[in-house]
Amino acid sequence: MVCPVTLAALREMYETLQLALGVAKLPQIVFVSIDPERDTLQRLNEYISAFHPRFIGARADRQETESLMRQLRVVSMKMQMEDDAGRYSFDHSSDIFVFNPAGQLQAYLTYPHQAKQLVKDYQSILTVSADLT
């Protein structure tokens, strides 16, 4: 569950890794919405693709979203805007979860996210994964 600042760092990381590793070893970046009532799949993917065309968005219903958030210990708080127009935003944790191809959580990257560090982290994850196989 990612904010624009983190998505920008992920885009820079992705582009750096693409040059270093080629497309085959790139991670699939998936943004999971924490606001399924507002984020339609179309709206979500328009937002995500503005950062990189290979990034994808995912959403579920409120119950499934809250279940996933509990499992991953993601916190969020809905914040009403002061203009009384019914607008709101979410304050939320900005961690990155790295899953392996089997769907198992492999790494948990905490905020703040900087592209150079994300590149190093991902390369370390690849090295550890190769050592385990």
Tab-separated table of N, CA and C in Angstrom, residues 6-16 51-52:
chain	number	residue	atom	x	y	z
A	6	THR	N	6.646	6.968	-2.473
A	6	THR	CA	7.207	5.619	-2.561
A	6	THR	C	7.129	5.093	-3.988
A	7	LEU	N	6.022	5.374	-4.685
A	7	LEU	CA	5.907	4.935	-6.078
A	7	LEU	C	6.981	5.578	-6.951
A	8	ALA	N	7.311	6.821	-6.699
A	8	ALA	CA	8.376	7.478	-7.463
A	8	ALA	C	9.723	6.801	-7.199
A	9	ALA	N	9.991	6.443	-5.952
A	9	ALA	CA	11.235	5.727	-5.622
A	9	ALA	C	11.245	4.348	-6.273
A	10	LEU	N	10.094	3.678	-6.284
A	10	LEU	CA	10.002	2.366	-6.930
A	10	LEU	C	10.235	2.474	-8.435
A	11	ARG	N	9.714	3.533	-9.054
A	11	ARG	CA	9.939	3.728	-10.493
A	11	ARG	C	11.431	3.882	-10.774
A	12	GLU	N	12.112	4.703	-9.987
A	12	GLU	CA	13.550	4.904	-10.188
A	12	GLU	C	14.314	3.601	-9.958
A	13	MET	N	13.938	2.857	-8.918
A	13	MET	CA	14.562	1.563	-8.650
A	13	MET	C	14.351	0.621	-9.836
A	14	TYR	N	13.129	0.568	-10.326
A	14	TYR	CA	12.760	-0.332	-11.417
A	14	TYR	C	13.569	-0.027	-12.676
A	15	GLU	N	13.679	1.254	-12.999
A	15	GLU	CA	14.426	1.644	-14.196
A	15	GLU	C	15.914	1.332	-14.050
A	16	THR	N	16.458	1.507	-12.861
A	16	THR	CA	17.860	1.165	-12.606
A	16	THR	C	18.076	-0.341	-12.730
A	51	PHE	N	3.085	6.167	-13.073
A	51	PHE	CA	4.425	5.998	-12.505
A	51	PHE	C	5.270	5.071	-13.370
A	52	HIS	N	4.681	4.004	-13.864
A	52	HIS	CA	5.376	3.099	-14.780
A	52	HIS	C	4.332	2.193	-15.429
